[in-house]
Amino acid sequence: MDIKKLTIASLHEGLIAKDFSAREVTQEYVKAIDANDKNVGAYLTRMNDAAIAAAAEVDAAIAAGKELSPLAGVPLAVKDNMLIKGVTATSASKMLEHYEAAYDATVIEKLKFERAVFLGKTNLDEFAMGSSTENSAFHVTKNPHDGTRVAGGSSGGSAAAVAAGMALAGLGSDTGGSIRQPAAFCGVVGMKPTYGTVSRFGLTAMASSLDQIGPFTKTVEDAKILFHAIKGKDVHDATSIDVVMKPFHYAPKKEDIKKLKIGIPKEYFIEGIDPAVTKGVEEAITKLKKLGFTFKEVSLPHTKYALSVYYIIMPAEVSTNLARLDGIRYSRDVKGAKKLNELYLKNRAHGFGPETRRRVLLGTFVLSSGYYDAYYAKAQKVRRLIKQDFDEAFKEVDVILSPVTPTPAFKIGEKTSDPLSMYLSDIFTIPAPLAGIPAISIPVKKYTVGSGELPVAFQLMGKHFHEADILGIGEMYEEE
Ligand code: GLN
């Protein structure tokens, strides 16, 4: 068995045909992590014993003739801001270094029910704030294609684990691009579902009106399988919804997919995009045209405000969400504080890294009386205009195609001293979560960048709850 070639779909077939056991597969992955993660740094916590035990249960189920879910025995990497009962969930922060989850996140509960296997918890930018996994309080995750470059972020650990063959698939969270951007940098598939389709219960909140959990996989087909397993209404998350996803059927007909019209937003093809990215996106368009898809130029005129709006709304929500981390609840306790206020100050000053502190300060400022209307309320209004842009464009086309990032993976350290240049790398991924729509990053191939080769991807954005459209086009592209 060559685990590099496995997909969720082929693993399932192999288990049923008894080509290998779930235990053997999991052991191979444990070995791969032992051998390679020194160089990549994808994992923060390993779960070897639990993983082997879970795999053994899958084998027992097979032996007992039980019906197997497509995810049974699939070894997964889980971003360390999601809770797995009894396992630390640090969010890559010193603040939560010793915090052990008391319950399972809903996505984890669902995947346990399907008998998936968890290999461990992966690295991220602290509390999912960043675009390179350099903001982790523990270590930087390196890009498996070039160790001098970032894996992207904030879900860099899960993306790198899948790309380096250290997990068959993974989970990440996307608030402004944290699934799609690292997926693009590492050459794997990453999808952010429609806001509300996947429960956020047990996901350590960053910005609650934007956060969504989604899959990292090697293929679009696998992303579909994993997405279906984690979606659905949850009593623990009031923003989750059970919608009949129209036209969402598990396997839409190719003839129907082919009828979908693809829009190209002129505001996304700006100066300063790396030539490798332009080439990659053009190649994807050419392939899709060959498959018979029709294209049309569309306009999303408020795109230019997306970054500003995001950097007001997101920190506002961050500042309120992180207020609960006071050094009393959720572990961490700096010794020697004599007064309550001193305890708060000491814990928060030592527990949070510089980027987290920056965003808490910014968020507290935009929410403060006197500034609330000028910043936060205004940003919410512009957010509505950005959503309306998409509503208008989706009257003319079904799906929108764009680059995922302006450049391929950048060098480690290249942007750390200039937060603004880091923020700008999310310019194409931020509008979708602001509008709440689904979006997927699909790898094209590697292109020459400098003296090496790096993956380039394209993005498909769909209407609310039309995951079937972007997945359907993605699957056809992939088959081609
Ligand atoms: N890179 C973006 C940020 O720094 C997005 C993060 C995310 O999606 N979690 O906020």
CSV table of C-alpha atoms and ligand atoms in Angstrom, one decimal:
chain,number,residue,atom,x,y,z
A,1,MET,CA,0.0,0.0,0.0
A,2,ASP,CA,1.3,3.4,-0.9
A,3,ILE,CA,-0.4,5.9,1.4
A,4,LYS,CA,0.6,8.8,-0.9
A,5,LYS,CA,-1.8,7.5,-3.5
A,6,LEU,CA,-4.8,6.9,-1.1
A,7,THR,CA,-7.9,9.0,-1.3
A,8,ILE,CA,-10.9,8.8,1.0
A,9,ALA,CA,-12.7,7.1,-1.8
A,10,SER,CA,-10.0,4.6,-2.6
A,11,LEU,CA,-9.3,3.8,1.1
A,12,HIS,CA,-12.9,2.9,1.5
A,13,GLU,CA,-12.8,0.5,-1.4
A,14,GLY,CA,-9.5,-1.0,-0.2
A,15,LEU,CA,-10.9,-1.6,3.3
A,16,ILE,CA,-14.0,-3.4,1.9
A,17,ALA,CA,-11.9,-5.5,-0.5
A,18,LYS,CA,-9.6,-6.3,2.5
A,19,ASP,CA,-6.5,-5.1,0.6
A,20,PHE,CA,-5.3,-3.7,3.9
A,21,SER,CA,-6.7,-3.1,7.4
A,22,ALA,CA,-7.5,0.2,8.9
A,23,ARG,CA,-4.9,-0.5,11.5
A,24,GLU,CA,-2.2,-0.9,8.9
A,25,VAL,CA,-3.2,2.3,7.2
A,26,THR,CA,-3.1,4.3,10.5
A,27,GLN,CA,0.2,2.8,11.4
A,28,GLU,CA,1.6,3.9,8.0
A,29,TYR,CA,0.5,7.4,8.7
A,30,VAL,CA,2.0,7.4,12.2
A,31,LYS,CA,5.3,6.3,10.7
A,32,ALA,CA,5.0,9.0,8.0
A,33,ILE,CA,4.5,11.7,10.7
A,34,ASP,CA,7.5,10.2,12.8
A,35,ALA,CA,9.7,10.5,9.7
A,36,ASN,CA,8.6,13.8,8.2
A,37,ASP,CA,7.1,16.1,10.7
A,38,LYS,CA,10.5,17.1,12.1
A,39,ASN,CA,11.0,19.0,8.8
A,40,VAL,CA,7.4,20.3,8.4
A,41,GLY,CA,6.1,21.0,11.9
A,42,ALA,CA,2.5,20.3,11.0
A,43,TYR,CA,1.4,18.8,14.4
A,44,LEU,CA,1.2,20.2,17.9
A,45,THR,CA,-0.3,17.1,19.6
A,46,ARG,CA,-0.1,13.5,18.4
A,47,MET,CA,-2.8,11.0,19.2
A,48,ASN,CA,-1.1,7.8,18.3
A,49,ASP,CA,-2.7,5.4,20.8
A,50,ALA,CA,-6.2,6.7,20.3
A,51,ALA,CA,-5.7,6.6,16.5
A,52,ILE,CA,-4.6,3.0,16.5
A,53,ALA,CA,-7.4,2.0,18.9
A,54,ALA,CA,-10.0,3.8,16.7
A,55,ALA,CA,-8.6,2.0,13.6
A,56,ALA,CA,-8.7,-1.4,15.4
A,57,GLU,CA,-12.4,-0.7,16.1
A,58,VAL,CA,-13.0,-0.2,12.4
A,59,ASP,CA,-11.3,-3.5,11.6
A,60,ALA,CA,-13.6,-5.1,14.2
A,61,ALA,CA,-16.6,-3.6,12.6
A,62,ILE,CA,-15.5,-4.9,9.2
A,63,ALA,CA,-14.9,-8.4,10.7
A,64,ALA,CA,-18.4,-8.3,12.2
A,65,GLY,CA,-19.8,-7.5,8.7
A,66,LYS,CA,-21.1,-4.0,9.7
A,67,GLU,CA,-21.8,-1.5,7.0
A,68,LEU,CA,-18.9,1.0,6.7
A,69,SER,CA,-19.3,4.8,6.3
A,70,PRO,CA,-17.0,6.2,3.6
A,71,LEU,CA,-15.0,7.9,6.4
A,72,ALA,CA,-14.5,4.8,8.5
A,73,GLY,CA,-10.7,4.4,9.1
A,74,VAL,CA,-9.8,7.6,7.4
A,75,PRO,CA,-6.8,9.2,9.2
A,76,LEU,CA,-7.5,12.9,9.8
A,77,ALA,CA,-5.5,15.9,11.0
A,78,VAL,CA,-7.6,18.4,13.1
A,79,LYS,CA,-6.7,22.1,13.5
A,80,ASP,CA,-5.9,22.7,17.2
A,81,ASN,CA,-8.8,25.2,17.7
A,82,MET,CA,-11.3,22.4,17.6
A,83,LEU,CA,-12.2,20.4,20.7
A,84,ILE,CA,-11.6,16.7,21.0
A,85,LYS,CA,-12.6,15.4,24.5
A,86,GLY,CA,-9.6,14.8,26.7
A,87,VAL,CA,-7.0,16.2,24.3
A,88,THR,CA,-5.4,19.6,24.6
A,89,ALA,CA,-6.8,22.3,22.4
A,90,THR,CA,-4.2,25.2,22.5
A,91,SER,CA,-5.3,27.3,19.5
A,92,ALA,CA,-1.5,27.7,19.3
A,93,SER,CA,-1.6,30.1,22.2
A,94,LYS,CA,0.4,30.1,25.4
A,95,MET,CA,-2.9,31.1,27.0
A,96,LEU,CA,-4.4,27.7,26.4
A,97,GLU,CA,-1.2,25.7,26.4
A,98,HIS,CA,-2.6,23.3,29.1
A,99,TYR,CA,-6.2,23.5,28.3
A,100,GLU,CA,-7.8,20.1,27.9
A,101,ALA,CA,-11.1,19.9,26.0
A,102,ALA,CA,-14.0,18.8,28.2
A,103,TYR,CA,-16.2,17.8,25.3
A,104,ASP,CA,-16.1,17.0,21.6
A,105,ALA,CA,-16.9,19.7,19.0
A,106,THR,CA,-19.9,18.8,17.0
A,107,VAL,CA,-17.8,18.1,13.9
A,108,ILE,CA,-15.7,15.7,15.9
A,109,GLU,CA,-18.8,14.0,17.4
A,110,LYS,CA,-20.1,13.5,13.8
A,111,LEU,CA,-16.8,12.1,12.6
A,112,LYS,CA,-16.4,9.8,15.6
A,113,PHE,CA,-19.9,8.4,14.7
A,114,GLU,CA,-18.5,7.7,11.2
A,115,ARG,CA,-15.5,6.0,12.8
A,116,ALA,CA,-12.9,8.4,11.4
A,117,VAL,CA,-9.5,8.2,12.9
A,118,PHE,CA,-7.8,11.3,14.5
A,119,LEU,CA,-4.0,11.4,14.1
A,120,GLY,CA,-3.5,14.6,16.1
A,121,LYS,CA,-4.0,18.3,16.4
A,122,THR,CA,-2.3,20.6,14.0
A,123,ASN,CA,-0.6,24.0,14.2
A,124,LEU,CA,-2.1,27.3,13.4
A,125,ASP,CA,-1.6,31.0,13.8
A,126,GLU,CA,-2.6,31.9,17.4
A,127,PHE,CA,-6.5,31.8,17.6
A,128,ALA,CA,-6.5,31.5,13.8
A,129,MET,CA,-5.2,35.0,13.3
A,130,GLY,CA,-2.7,35.1,10.5
A,131,SER,CA,-1.9,34.0,7.0
A,132,SER,CA,1.3,32.0,7.5
A,133,THR,CA,1.2,30.0,10.7
A,134,GLU,CA,4.1,32.1,11.9
A,135,ASN,CA,1.9,33.5,14.7
A,136,SER,CA,1.8,30.2,16.4
A,137,ALA,CA,3.2,30.5,20.0
A,138,PHE,CA,5.0,27.1,19.5
A,139,HIS,CA,6.7,26.8,16.1
A,140,VAL,CA,6.3,27.7,12.4
A,141,THR,CA,4.9,25.2,10.0
A,142,LYS,CA,7.0,24.9,6.8
A,143,ASN,CA,5.7,24.4,3.3
A,144,PRO,CA,6.2,20.8,2.3
A,145,HIS,CA,7.1,21.9,-1.3
A,146,ASP,CA,9.8,24.3,-0.1
A,147,GLY,CA,11.0,24.4,3.6
A,148,THR,CA,12.1,28.0,3.3
A,149,ARG,CA,8.5,29.1,2.6
A,150,VAL,CA,5.3,29.3,4.7
A,151,ALA,CA,2.5,26.7,4.6
A,152,GLY,CA,0.0,29.5,4.7
A,153,GLY,CA,-2.4,30.1,7.4
A,154,SER,CA,-4.0,30.1,9.7
A,155,SER,CA,-4.8,26.4,9.1
A,156,GLY,CA,-1.2,25.8,7.9
A,157,GLY,CA,-0.7,22.6,10.0
A,158,SER,CA,-3.7,20.7,8.5
A,159,ALA,CA,-2.9,21.8,4.9
A,160,ALA,CA,0.8,20.8,5.3
A,161,ALA,CA,-0.1,17.5,6.9
A,162,VAL,CA,-2.3,16.5,4.0
A,163,ALA,CA,0.2,17.8,1.4
A,164,ALA,CA,3.1,15.9,3.0
A,165,GLY,CA,1.2,12.6,3.3
A,166,MET,CA,1.0,12.9,7.1
A,167,ALA,CA,-2.9,12.7,7.0
A,168,LEU,CA,-5.3,11.6,4.4
A,169,ALA,CA,-7.5,14.6,5.0
A,170,GLY,CA,-8.0,17.3,7.6
A,171,LEU,CA,-10.2,19.9,9.1
A,172,GLY,CA,-9.5,23.6,9.2
A,173,SER,CA,-11.4,26.8,10.0
A,174,ASP,CA,-11.8,29.7,7.6
A,175,THR,CA,-12.7,33.2,8.8
A,176,GLY,CA,-11.1,35.2,6.1
A,177,GLY,CA,-9.3,32.6,4.0
A,178,SER,CA,-7.6,30.3,6.5
A,179,ILE,CA,-8.7,27.1,4.7
A,180,ARG,CA,-8.4,28.3,1.1
A,181,GLN,CA,-5.1,30.2,1.3
A,182,PRO,CA,-3.0,27.4,3.0
A,183,ALA,CA,-4.7,24.9,0.6
A,184,ALA,CA,-3.5,27.0,-2.3
A,185,PHE,CA,0.0,27.3,-0.9
A,186,CYS,CA,0.3,23.6,-0.2
A,187,GLY,CA,-1.3,22.3,-3.3
A,188,VAL,CA,-4.4,20.6,-1.8
A,189,VAL,CA,-8.1,21.1,-2.0
A,190,GLY,CA,-9.7,23.3,0.7
A,191,MET,CA,-13.3,24.4,1.1
A,192,LYS,CA,-15.1,27.0,3.2
A,193,PRO,CA,-18.8,26.0,3.3
A,194,THR,CA,-21.7,28.5,3.4
A,195,TYR,CA,-21.9,30.2,6.8
A,196,GLY,CA,-24.2,28.1,9.0
A,197,THR,CA,-24.0,24.8,7.2
A,198,VAL,CA,-21.4,23.4,9.6
A,199,SER,CA,-21.8,23.7,13.4
A,200,ARG,CA,-19.2,25.9,15.1
A,201,PHE,CA,-19.9,24.3,18.5
A,202,GLY,CA,-16.6,23.3,20.0
A,203,LEU,CA,-14.6,25.5,17.6
A,204,THR,CA,-12.7,28.1,19.6
A,205,ALA,CA,-14.3,31.3,18.4
A,206,MET,CA,-12.3,33.9,16.5
A,207,ALA,CA,-14.9,36.0,14.7
A,208,SER,CA,-18.3,34.4,15.1
A,209,SER,CA,-20.1,35.9,12.2
A,210,LEU,CA,-17.4,34.7,9.8
A,211,ASP,CA,-15.9,31.4,11.2
A,212,GLN,CA,-16.7,28.2,9.3
A,213,ILE,CA,-15.1,24.7,9.6
A,214,GLY,CA,-14.3,22.9,6.4
A,215,PRO,CA,-12.3,20.1,4.7
A,216,PHE,CA,-8.7,19.8,3.5
A,217,THR,CA,-8.4,16.9,1.0
A,218,LYS,CA,-6.4,15.7,-1.9
A,219,THR,CA,-9.4,15.6,-4.3
A,220,VAL,CA,-12.6,17.5,-4.8
A,221,GLU,CA,-14.5,14.3,-4.5
A,222,ASP,CA,-13.0,13.7,-1.0
A,223,ALA,CA,-13.9,17.3,0.0
A,224,LYS,CA,-17.5,16.5,-0.9
A,225,ILE,CA,-17.5,13.3,1.2
A,226,LEU,CA,-16.0,15.1,4.3
A,227,PHE,CA,-18.3,18.1,3.9
A,228,HIS,CA,-21.4,15.9,3.8
A,229,ALA,CA,-20.2,14.2,7.0
A,230,ILE,CA,-19.8,17.4,9.0
A,231,LYS,CA,-22.7,19.6,7.8
A,232,GLY,CA,-26.1,19.9,9.4
A,233,LYS,CA,-28.2,21.7,12.0
A,234,ASP,CA,-26.9,21.5,15.6
A,235,VAL,CA,-28.9,22.4,18.7
A,236,HIS,CA,-25.7,23.8,20.2
A,237,ASP,CA,-25.2,26.4,17.5
A,238,ALA,CA,-28.1,28.8,16.9
A,239,THR,CA,-26.5,30.0,13.6
A,240,SER,CA,-26.5,26.5,12.1
A,241,ILE,CA,-29.2,25.6,9.6
A,242,ASP,CA,-30.6,22.5,8.0
A,243,VAL,CA,-31.4,23.5,4.5
A,244,VAL,CA,-32.4,21.3,1.7
A,245,MET,CA,-29.5,22.2,-0.4
A,246,LYS,CA,-31.0,23.0,-3.8
A,247,PRO,CA,-29.8,22.0,-6.2
A,248,PHE,CA,-27.8,19.9,-3.8
A,249,HIS,CA,-28.0,16.3,-4.5
A,250,TYR,CA,-25.1,14.0,-3.7
A,251,ALA,CA,-24.2,13.4,-7.4
A,252,PRO,CA,-25.5,16.1,-9.6
A,253,LYS,CA,-25.7,15.1,-13.3
A,254,LYS,CA,-22.8,16.3,-15.4
A,255,GLU,CA,-25.3,17.7,-18.0
A,256,ASP,CA,-26.7,20.0,-15.3
A,257,ILE,CA,-23.3,21.0,-14.0
A,258,LYS,CA,-22.2,21.9,-17.5
A,259,LYS,CA,-25.1,24.4,-17.8
A,260,LEU,CA,-23.6,26.5,-15.0
A,261,LYS,CA,-22.3,29.8,-16.1
A,262,ILE,CA,-19.0,31.0,-14.7
A,263,GLY,CA,-18.3,34.6,-13.9
A,264,ILE,CA,-15.0,36.3,-13.9
A,265,PRO,CA,-14.9,39.3,-11.6
A,266,LYS,CA,-12.9,42.1,-13.2
A,267,GLU,CA,-11.9,43.5,-9.7
A,268,TYR,CA,-10.0,40.3,-8.9
A,269,PHE,CA,-7.5,40.6,-11.8
A,270,ILE,CA,-5.5,43.5,-10.5
A,271,GLU,CA,-1.9,44.7,-11.0
A,272,GLY,CA,0.7,43.1,-8.8
A,273,ILE,CA,-0.5,39.5,-9.1
A,274,ASP,CA,2.4,37.1,-9.5
A,275,PRO,CA,2.8,35.8,-13.1
A,276,ALA,CA,2.6,32.2,-11.8
A,277,VAL,CA,-0.8,32.8,-10.3
A,278,THR,CA,-2.0,34.5,-13.5
A,279,LYS,CA,-0.8,31.5,-15.6
A,280,GLY,CA,-2.4,29.0,-13.2
A,281,VAL,CA,-5.8,30.7,-13.3
A,282,GLU,CA,-5.6,31.1,-17.1
A,283,GLU,CA,-4.8,27.4,-17.4
A,284,ALA,CA,-7.9,26.5,-15.2
A,285,ILE,CA,-10.1,28.7,-17.4
A,286,THR,CA,-8.8,27.2,-20.6
A,287,LYS,CA,-9.5,23.7,-19.3
A,288,LEU,CA,-13.0,24.6,-18.1
A,289,LYS,CA,-13.7,26.1,-21.5
A,290,LYS,CA,-12.6,22.9,-23.2
A,291,LEU,CA,-15.1,21.1,-20.9
A,292,GLY,CA,-17.8,23.3,-22.4
A,293,PHE,CA,-18.3,25.8,-19.7
A,294,THR,CA,-19.3,29.4,-20.7
A,295,PHE,CA,-17.8,32.4,-19.1
A,296,LYS,CA,-18.9,36.0,-18.5
A,297,GLU,CA,-17.3,39.0,-17.0
A,298,VAL,CA,-19.0,40.3,-13.9
A,299,SER,CA,-18.4,43.2,-11.5
A,300,LEU,CA,-18.1,43.2,-7.7
A,301,PRO,CA,-17.6,46.9,-7.3
A,302,HIS,CA,-17.2,47.0,-3.5
A,303,THR,CA,-14.4,44.5,-3.5
A,304,LYS,CA,-12.0,47.4,-2.7
A,305,TYR,CA,-13.5,47.8,0.7
A,306,ALA,CA,-13.5,44.2,1.7
A,307,LEU,CA,-10.2,44.2,3.5
A,308,SER,CA,-11.0,47.4,5.5
A,309,VAL,CA,-14.4,46.0,6.4
A,310,TYR,CA,-12.9,42.7,7.5
A,311,TYR,CA,-10.2,44.4,9.6
A,312,ILE,CA,-12.9,46.2,11.6
A,313,ILE,CA,-15.6,43.5,12.0
A,314,MET,CA,-13.2,40.7,12.6
A,315,PRO,CA,-11.1,42.4,15.4
A,316,ALA,CA,-14.4,43.6,17.0
A,317,GLU,CA,-15.6,40.0,17.3
A,318,VAL,CA,-12.1,38.8,18.3
A,319,SER,CA,-12.0,41.3,21.2
A,320,THR,CA,-15.3,40.1,22.6
A,321,ASN,CA,-14.6,36.4,22.0
A,322,LEU,CA,-11.2,36.5,23.7
A,323,ALA,CA,-12.5,38.4,26.7
A,324,ARG,CA,-13.4,35.1,28.4
A,325,LEU,CA,-9.6,34.2,28.5
A,326,ASP,CA,-8.9,35.9,31.8
A,327,GLY,CA,-6.5,33.4,33.4
A,328,ILE,CA,-9.1,32.1,35.7
A,329,ARG,CA,-11.2,30.0,33.3
A,330,TYR,CA,-9.6,27.7,30.7
A,331,SER,CA,-6.4,27.2,32.6
A,332,ARG,CA,-3.2,29.3,32.8
A,333,ASP,CA,-2.5,31.1,36.0
A,334,VAL,CA,0.4,33.5,36.4
A,335,LYS,CA,1.6,33.4,39.9
A,336,GLY,CA,2.1,36.4,42.2
A,337,ALA,CA,-0.9,38.5,41.3
A,338,LYS,CA,-2.2,40.2,44.4
A,339,LYS,CA,-5.4,41.9,42.9
A,340,LEU,CA,-7.9,40.6,40.4
A,341,ASN,CA,-7.1,43.3,37.9
A,342,GLU,CA,-3.4,42.4,38.2
A,343,LEU,CA,-4.3,38.8,37.5
A,344,TYR,CA,-6.1,39.7,34.3
A,345,LEU,CA,-3.3,42.0,33.2
A,346,LYS,CA,-0.5,39.5,33.8
A,347,ASN,CA,-2.3,36.6,32.3
A,348,ARG,CA,-3.4,38.4,29.2
A,349,ALA,CA,-0.1,40.2,28.7
A,350,HIS,CA,1.9,37.0,29.0
A,351,GLY,CA,-0.6,34.6,27.4
A,352,PHE,CA,-1.4,36.4,24.2
A,353,GLY,CA,1.2,36.9,21.4
A,354,PRO,CA,1.7,40.3,19.6
A,355,GLU,CA,-0.8,39.7,16.8
A,356,THR,CA,-3.6,38.7,19.2
A,357,ARG,CA,-2.9,41.7,21.3
A,358,ARG,CA,-2.9,44.0,18.3
A,359,ARG,CA,-6.4,42.7,17.2
A,360,VAL,CA,-7.9,42.8,20.7
A,361,LEU,CA,-6.8,46.4,21.0
A,362,LEU,CA,-8.1,47.3,17.5
A,363,GLY,CA,-11.4,45.5,18.2
A,364,THR,CA,-11.9,47.2,21.6
A,365,PHE,CA,-11.2,50.5,20.0
A,366,VAL,CA,-13.7,50.1,17.1
A,367,LEU,CA,-16.4,49.0,19.6
A,368,SER,CA,-15.8,51.8,22.1
A,369,SER,CA,-18.4,54.4,22.6
A,370,GLY,CA,-17.9,57.4,20.3
A,371,TYR,CA,-16.2,55.2,17.7
A,372,TYR,CA,-18.8,52.4,17.4
A,373,ASP,CA,-20.9,54.2,14.8
A,374,ALA,CA,-18.0,55.6,12.9
A,375,TYR,CA,-16.2,52.2,12.5
A,376,TYR,CA,-18.2,49.1,13.5
A,377,ALA,CA,-21.7,50.2,12.4
A,378,LYS,CA,-20.3,51.7,9.2
A,379,ALA,CA,-18.4,48.5,8.4
A,380,GLN,CA,-21.5,46.4,8.9
A,381,LYS,CA,-23.3,48.6,6.3
A,382,VAL,CA,-20.5,48.2,3.8
A,383,ARG,CA,-20.5,44.5,4.5
A,384,ARG,CA,-24.1,44.5,3.3
A,385,LEU,CA,-23.0,46.2,0.0
A,386,ILE,CA,-20.4,43.5,-0.5
A,387,LYS,CA,-23.0,40.8,-0.1
A,388,GLN,CA,-25.3,42.7,-2.5
A,389,ASP,CA,-22.5,42.7,-5.1
A,390,PHE,CA,-22.6,38.9,-5.0
A,391,ASP,CA,-26.4,38.8,-5.2
A,392,GLU,CA,-26.3,41.0,-8.3
A,393,ALA,CA,-23.5,39.0,-9.9
A,394,PHE,CA,-25.3,35.7,-9.2
A,395,LYS,CA,-28.3,36.9,-11.2
A,396,GLU,CA,-26.0,36.7,-14.3
A,397,VAL,CA,-23.8,33.7,-13.4
A,398,ASP,CA,-24.0,30.6,-11.2
A,399,VAL,CA,-20.4,30.5,-10.0
A,400,ILE,CA,-17.5,33.0,-9.7
A,401,LEU,CA,-13.9,32.1,-10.6
A,402,SER,CA,-10.9,34.0,-9.3
A,403,PRO,CA,-7.3,33.6,-7.9
A,404,VAL,CA,-7.1,32.4,-4.3
A,405,THR,CA,-4.0,34.5,-3.4
A,406,PRO,CA,-2.0,37.2,-5.2
A,407,THR,CA,1.2,35.2,-4.9
A,408,PRO,CA,2.3,31.6,-4.3
A,409,ALA,CA,3.7,30.7,-0.9
A,410,PHE,CA,6.0,33.5,0.4
A,411,LYS,CA,9.2,33.1,2.3
A,412,ILE,CA,9.2,32.5,6.1
A,413,GLY,CA,9.9,35.9,7.7
A,414,GLU,CA,9.1,37.9,4.5
A,415,LYS,CA,6.0,39.6,5.9
A,416,THR,CA,6.3,39.3,9.7
A,417,SER,CA,7.6,42.8,10.2
A,418,ASP,CA,4.8,44.3,8.1
A,419,PRO,CA,1.3,43.2,9.3
A,420,LEU,CA,-0.4,45.2,6.5
A,421,SER,CA,1.4,43.3,3.7
A,422,MET,CA,0.4,40.1,5.5
A,423,TYR,CA,-3.2,41.3,5.6
A,424,LEU,CA,-3.1,42.0,1.9
A,425,SER,CA,-2.4,38.4,1.0
A,426,ASP,CA,-6.0,37.6,1.9
A,427,ILE,CA,-7.5,40.1,-0.5
A,428,PHE,CA,-9.3,37.5,-2.7
A,429,THR,CA,-10.4,35.2,0.1
A,430,ILE,CA,-12.0,37.7,2.5
A,431,PRO,CA,-15.1,38.7,0.4
A,432,ALA,CA,-16.7,35.2,0.5
A,433,PRO,CA,-16.9,34.9,4.3
A,434,LEU,CA,-18.1,38.5,4.5
A,435,ALA,CA,-21.0,37.5,2.2
A,436,GLY,CA,-21.4,34.1,3.8
A,437,ILE,CA,-21.1,32.2,0.5
A,438,PRO,CA,-19.2,28.9,-0.1
A,439,ALA,CA,-15.8,28.9,-1.8
A,440,ILE,CA,-13.3,26.3,-2.7
A,441,SER,CA,-9.6,26.4,-3.6
A,442,ILE,CA,-8.5,23.8,-6.2
A,443,PRO,CA,-4.9,23.2,-7.2
A,444,VAL,CA,-3.9,23.7,-10.8
A,445,LYS,CA,-0.3,22.5,-10.8
A,446,LYS,CA,3.2,23.7,-9.9
A,447,TYR,CA,4.8,26.6,-11.6
A,448,THR,CA,8.4,27.9,-11.6
A,449,VAL,CA,8.8,30.6,-8.9
A,450,GLY,CA,12.3,31.8,-8.3
A,451,SER,CA,14.6,28.8,-8.3
A,452,GLY,CA,12.0,26.3,-7.5
A,453,GLU,CA,8.4,25.2,-8.2
A,454,LEU,CA,5.3,26.0,-6.2
A,455,PRO,CA,1.7,25.0,-6.3
A,456,VAL,CA,-0.9,27.5,-7.8
A,457,ALA,CA,-4.6,27.2,-7.3
A,458,PHE,CA,-7.9,28.8,-8.4
A,459,GLN,CA,-11.0,29.7,-6.4
A,460,LEU,CA,-14.6,29.0,-7.1
A,461,MET,CA,-17.3,30.9,-5.2
A,462,GLY,CA,-20.9,29.8,-5.3
A,463,LYS,CA,-24.4,31.0,-4.2
A,464,HIS,CA,-25.4,30.4,-0.6
A,465,PHE,CA,-26.0,26.7,-0.1
A,466,HIS,CA,-24.9,25.8,-3.6
A,467,GLU,CA,-21.9,23.8,-2.6
A,468,ALA,CA,-23.0,21.3,-5.2
A,469,ASP,CA,-22.2,23.8,-8.0
A,470,ILE,CA,-18.6,24.5,-6.9
A,471,LEU,CA,-17.9,20.9,-6.0
A,472,GLY,CA,-19.5,19.7,-9.2
A,473,ILE,CA,-17.4,21.9,-11.4
A,474,GLY,CA,-14.3,21.1,-9.4
A,475,GLU,CA,-14.9,17.4,-9.8
A,476,MET,CA,-15.2,17.7,-13.6
A,477,TYR,CA,-12.1,19.8,-13.7
A,478,GLU,CA,-10.3,17.2,-11.7
A,479,GLU,CA,-11.4,14.3,-13.9
A,480,GLU,CA,-10.1,16.2,-16.9
B,1,GLN,N1,-5.5,35.5,7.4
B,1,GLN,C1,-6.8,36.0,7.8
B,1,GLN,C2,-6.6,36.7,9.2
B,1,GLN,O1,-5.5,36.9,9.5
B,1,GLN,C3,-7.8,35.0,7.9
B,1,GLN,C4,-7.7,34.2,9.2
B,1,GLN,C5,-8.7,33.1,9.2
B,1,GLN,O2,-9.4,32.8,8.2
B,1,GLN,N2,-8.9,32.5,10.3
B,1,GLN,O3,-7.5,37.1,9.8
